Coordinates of C-alpha atoms in Angstrom, one line a residue:
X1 CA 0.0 0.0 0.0
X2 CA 2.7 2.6 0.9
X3 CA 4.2 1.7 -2.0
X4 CA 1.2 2.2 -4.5
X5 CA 0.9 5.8 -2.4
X6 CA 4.1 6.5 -3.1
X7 CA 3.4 6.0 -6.6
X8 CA 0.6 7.6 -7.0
X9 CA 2.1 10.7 -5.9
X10 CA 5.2 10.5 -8.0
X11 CA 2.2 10.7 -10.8
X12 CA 0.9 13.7 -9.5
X13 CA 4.0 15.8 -9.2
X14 CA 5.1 14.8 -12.2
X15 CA 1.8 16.1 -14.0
X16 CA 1.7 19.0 -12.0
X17 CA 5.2 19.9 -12.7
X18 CA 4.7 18.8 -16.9
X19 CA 1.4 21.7 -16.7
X20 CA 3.5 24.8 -15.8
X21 CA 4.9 25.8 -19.0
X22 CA 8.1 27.9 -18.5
X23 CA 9.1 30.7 -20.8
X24 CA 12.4 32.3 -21.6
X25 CA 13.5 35.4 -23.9
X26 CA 15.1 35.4 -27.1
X27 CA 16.3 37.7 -29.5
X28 CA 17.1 37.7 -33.3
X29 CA 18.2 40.6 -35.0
X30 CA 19.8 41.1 -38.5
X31 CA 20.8 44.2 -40.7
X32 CA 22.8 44.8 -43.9
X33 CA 25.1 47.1 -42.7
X34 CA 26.4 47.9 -39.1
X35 CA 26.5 51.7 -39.7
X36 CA 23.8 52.9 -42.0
X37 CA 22.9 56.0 -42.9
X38 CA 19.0 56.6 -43.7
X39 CA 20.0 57.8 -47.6
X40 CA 21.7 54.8 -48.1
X41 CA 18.7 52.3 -48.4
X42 CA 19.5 50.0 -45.7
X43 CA 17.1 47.3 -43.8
X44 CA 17.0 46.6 -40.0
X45 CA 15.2 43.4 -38.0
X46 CA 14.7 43.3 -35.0
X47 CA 12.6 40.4 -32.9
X48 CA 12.2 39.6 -29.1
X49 CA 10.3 36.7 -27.8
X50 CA 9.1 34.7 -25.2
X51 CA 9.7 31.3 -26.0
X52 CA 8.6 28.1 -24.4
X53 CA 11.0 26.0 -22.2
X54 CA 11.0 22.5 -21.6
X55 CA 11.1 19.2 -24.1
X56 CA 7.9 18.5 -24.4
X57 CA 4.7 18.3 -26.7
X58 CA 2.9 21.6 -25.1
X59 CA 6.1 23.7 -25.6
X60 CA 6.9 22.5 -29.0
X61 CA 3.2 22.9 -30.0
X62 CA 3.2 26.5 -28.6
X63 CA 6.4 27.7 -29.9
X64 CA 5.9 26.2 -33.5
X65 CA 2.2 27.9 -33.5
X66 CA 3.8 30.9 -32.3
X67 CA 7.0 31.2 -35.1
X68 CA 4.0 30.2 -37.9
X69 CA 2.2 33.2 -36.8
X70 CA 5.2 35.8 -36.7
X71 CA 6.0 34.7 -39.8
X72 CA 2.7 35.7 -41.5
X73 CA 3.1 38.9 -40.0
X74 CA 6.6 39.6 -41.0
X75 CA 7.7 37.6 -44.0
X76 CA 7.9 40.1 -47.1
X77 CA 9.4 37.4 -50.0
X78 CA 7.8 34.8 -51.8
X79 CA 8.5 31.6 -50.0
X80 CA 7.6 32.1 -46.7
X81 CA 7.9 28.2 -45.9
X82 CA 12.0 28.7 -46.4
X83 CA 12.0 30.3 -43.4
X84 CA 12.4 27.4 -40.7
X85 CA 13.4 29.3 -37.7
X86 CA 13.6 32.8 -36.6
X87 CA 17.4 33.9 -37.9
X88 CA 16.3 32.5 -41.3
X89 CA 13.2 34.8 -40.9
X90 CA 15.1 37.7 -39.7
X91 CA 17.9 36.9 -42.4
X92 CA 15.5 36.9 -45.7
X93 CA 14.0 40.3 -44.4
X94 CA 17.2 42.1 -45.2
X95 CA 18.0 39.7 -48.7
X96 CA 14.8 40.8 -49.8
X97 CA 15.5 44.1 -49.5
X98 CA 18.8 43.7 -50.9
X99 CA 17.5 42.6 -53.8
X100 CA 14.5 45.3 -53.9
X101 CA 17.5 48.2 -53.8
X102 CA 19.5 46.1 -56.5
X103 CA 16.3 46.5 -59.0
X104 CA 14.9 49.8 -58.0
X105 CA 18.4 51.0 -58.7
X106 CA 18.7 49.5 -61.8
X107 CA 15.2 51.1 -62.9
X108 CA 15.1 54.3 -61.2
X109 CA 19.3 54.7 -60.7
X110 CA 18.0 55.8 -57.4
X111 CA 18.6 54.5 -54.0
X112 CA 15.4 52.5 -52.6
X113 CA 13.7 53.4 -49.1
X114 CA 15.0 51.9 -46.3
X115 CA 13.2 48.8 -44.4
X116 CA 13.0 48.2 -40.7
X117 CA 10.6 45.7 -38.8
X118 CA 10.7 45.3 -35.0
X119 CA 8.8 42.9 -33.6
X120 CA 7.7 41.5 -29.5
X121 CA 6.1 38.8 -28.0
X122 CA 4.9 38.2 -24.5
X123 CA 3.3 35.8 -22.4
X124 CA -0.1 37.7 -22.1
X125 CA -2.0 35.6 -19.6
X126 CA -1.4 32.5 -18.0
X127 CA -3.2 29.6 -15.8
X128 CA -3.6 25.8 -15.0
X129 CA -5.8 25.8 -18.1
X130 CA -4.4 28.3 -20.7
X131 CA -1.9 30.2 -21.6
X132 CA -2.2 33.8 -24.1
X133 CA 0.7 34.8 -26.1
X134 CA 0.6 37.9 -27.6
X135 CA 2.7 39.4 -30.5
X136 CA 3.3 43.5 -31.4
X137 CA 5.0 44.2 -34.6
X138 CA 5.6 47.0 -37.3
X139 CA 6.9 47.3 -40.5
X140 CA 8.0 49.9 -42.8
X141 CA 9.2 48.7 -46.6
X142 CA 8.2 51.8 -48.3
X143 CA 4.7 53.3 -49.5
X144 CA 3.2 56.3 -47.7
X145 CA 2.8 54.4 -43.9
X146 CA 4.4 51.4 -42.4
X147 CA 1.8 48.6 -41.2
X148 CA 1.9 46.3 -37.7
X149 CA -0.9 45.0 -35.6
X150 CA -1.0 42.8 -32.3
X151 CA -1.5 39.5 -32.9
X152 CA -3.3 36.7 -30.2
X153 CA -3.1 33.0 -29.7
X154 CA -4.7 31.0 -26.9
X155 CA -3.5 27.6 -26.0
X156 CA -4.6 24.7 -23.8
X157 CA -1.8 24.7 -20.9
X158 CA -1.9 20.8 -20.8
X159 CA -1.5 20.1 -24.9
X160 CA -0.4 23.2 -26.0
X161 CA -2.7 22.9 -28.8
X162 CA -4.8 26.1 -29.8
X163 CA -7.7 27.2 -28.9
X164 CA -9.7 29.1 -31.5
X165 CA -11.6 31.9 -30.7
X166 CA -14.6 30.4 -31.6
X167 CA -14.3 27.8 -28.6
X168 CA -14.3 30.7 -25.6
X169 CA -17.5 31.1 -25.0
X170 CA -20.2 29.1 -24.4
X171 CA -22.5 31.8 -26.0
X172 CA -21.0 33.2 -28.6
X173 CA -23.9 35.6 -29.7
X174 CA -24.8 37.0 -26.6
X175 CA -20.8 37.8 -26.4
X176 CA -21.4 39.2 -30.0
X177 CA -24.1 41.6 -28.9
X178 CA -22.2 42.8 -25.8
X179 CA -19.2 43.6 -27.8
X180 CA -21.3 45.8 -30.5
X181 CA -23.1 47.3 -27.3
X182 CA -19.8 48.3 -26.2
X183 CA -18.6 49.0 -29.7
X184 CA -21.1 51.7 -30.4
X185 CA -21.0 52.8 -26.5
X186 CA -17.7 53.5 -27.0
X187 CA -17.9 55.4 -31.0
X188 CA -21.0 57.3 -29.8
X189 CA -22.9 55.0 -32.6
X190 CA -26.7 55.0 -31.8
X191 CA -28.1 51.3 -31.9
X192 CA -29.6 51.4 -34.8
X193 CA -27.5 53.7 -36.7
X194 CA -25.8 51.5 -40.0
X195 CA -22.1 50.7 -38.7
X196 CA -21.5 50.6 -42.8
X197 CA -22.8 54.3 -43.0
X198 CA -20.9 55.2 -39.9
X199 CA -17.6 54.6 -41.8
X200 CA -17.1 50.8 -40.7
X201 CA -16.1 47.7 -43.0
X202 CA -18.7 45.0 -42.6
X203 CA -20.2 43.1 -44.6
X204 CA -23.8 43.2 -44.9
X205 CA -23.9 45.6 -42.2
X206 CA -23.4 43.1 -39.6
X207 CA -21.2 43.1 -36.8
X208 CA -18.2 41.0 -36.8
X209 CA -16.1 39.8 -33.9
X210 CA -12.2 40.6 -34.4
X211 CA -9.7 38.0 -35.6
X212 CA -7.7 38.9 -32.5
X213 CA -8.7 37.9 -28.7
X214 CA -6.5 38.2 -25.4
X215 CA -7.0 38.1 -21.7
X216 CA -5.9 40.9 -19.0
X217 CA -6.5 42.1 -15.8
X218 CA -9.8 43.7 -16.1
X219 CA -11.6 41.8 -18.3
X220 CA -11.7 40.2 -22.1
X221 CA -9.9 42.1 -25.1
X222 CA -11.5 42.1 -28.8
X223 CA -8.7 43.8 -30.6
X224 CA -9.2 44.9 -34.0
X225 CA -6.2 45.8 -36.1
X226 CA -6.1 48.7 -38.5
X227 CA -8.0 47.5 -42.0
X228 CA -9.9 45.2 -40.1
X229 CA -13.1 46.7 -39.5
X230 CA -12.0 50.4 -40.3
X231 CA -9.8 52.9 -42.5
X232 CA -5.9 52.8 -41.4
X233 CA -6.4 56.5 -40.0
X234 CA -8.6 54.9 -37.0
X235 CA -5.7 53.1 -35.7
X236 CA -6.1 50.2 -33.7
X237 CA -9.9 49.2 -32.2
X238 CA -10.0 47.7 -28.7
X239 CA -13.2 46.8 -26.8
X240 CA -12.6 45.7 -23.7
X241 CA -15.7 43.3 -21.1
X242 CA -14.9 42.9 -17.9
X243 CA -14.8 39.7 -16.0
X244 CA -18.1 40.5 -14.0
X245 CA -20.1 40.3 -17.8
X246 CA -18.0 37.6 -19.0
X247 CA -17.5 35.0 -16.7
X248 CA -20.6 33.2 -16.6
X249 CA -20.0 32.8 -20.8
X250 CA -15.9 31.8 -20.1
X251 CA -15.2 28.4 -21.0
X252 CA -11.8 28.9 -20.1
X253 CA -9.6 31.4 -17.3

């Protein structure tokens, strides 16, 4: 018998210790020069992390969701799937240019704009049951404005699997109607003036939730990046419910 106790509670630690998912920082950088002045055409990357510790399926799964996201954001050449890792990513950023400025000088015989992306991810929110990583990036690679956003993914703290946004609540409607309640609150939007009339992107007129979800202190986040519901002008959309609407529809904290 004591030895059956015993190992039944070698089980438990061990599952207790394999559900805390550790983090660490990382940084990858790369450039084309070390000294570059803005009239040369140069390209800068820059790219700080929070990766997850620990050989095991949850980290692997989070940290290979994670890069797969970043690299949507940030990629700018054709093949994004040569990029493996996070050098390679940071690497083609500045080859691309390089060969951008090697064409535009050859057409124009003038010196192209110069490129910089900066990129930063963090451990948003974290619990026995999920954890919220959340990215910030810009780029600039010429035009009249640079573009960037703030990117979520939740994750199931046991499998490291994600959780898509459609999977949070258990009424997804009745969260729907809160956040356009909020949303107009918020925009001084009368409830039944047309969001479409008001300047908003949505199709159909119908309210939309945003592609982007995170947790904080206060409450749930419904982040909507610029393009995504309105002009670039607008800037970034955030509607925020606190914990004391949204619990009762949380199917995970």
């Amino acid at each position: 018998m004591k030895k059956l106790c015993f190992l039944c509670f070698s089980a438990w630690v061990l599952t207790s210790c394999q559900s805390e998912i550790a983090f660490e920082p990382q940084h990858y950088q790369a450039q084309d020069k070390a000294k570059c002045l803005p009239e040369e055409g140069c390209a800068k990357f820059s790219l700080d992390i929070m990766a997850a510790t620990g050989k095991n399926v949850a980290s692997d799964s989070i940290n290979n969701s994670v890069f797969k996201m970043i690299r949507r954001a940030m990629y700018v050449g054709e093949k994004p799937q040569e990029a493996q890792n996070y050098l390679q990513l940071a690497n083609s950023f500045v080859q691309t240019h390089e060969q951008i400025k090697k064409e535009f000088q050859e057409r124009f015989k003038e010196t192209s704009p110069s490129w910089e992306a900066t990129g930063k991810s963090h451990v948003q929110w974290q619990s026995d049951k999920i954890v919220n990583v959340v990215f910030e990036y810009y780029a600039f690679t010429g035009g009249a404005h640079g573009y960037g956003g703030k990117l979520s993914q939740i994750f199931d703290a046991q499998t490291g699997k994600t959780i898509p946004n459609r999977q949070l609540f258990t009424d997804s409607l009745s969260v729907l109607n809160m956040v356009e309640e909020q949303f107009r609150k918020q925009n001084k939007i009368a409830p039944k003036t047309s969001l479409t009339e008001a300047g908003y992107f949505l199709p159909e007129d119908q309210f939309v939730f945003p592609k982007n979800i995170y947790y904080n202190a206060k409450g749930i986040v419904f982040h909507y990046n610029p393009y995504e519901i309105a002009a670039y002008v607008v800037g970034d959309i955030e509607v925020v419910l606190p914990y004391a609407k949204m619990d009762q529809y949380l199917r995970f904290k």
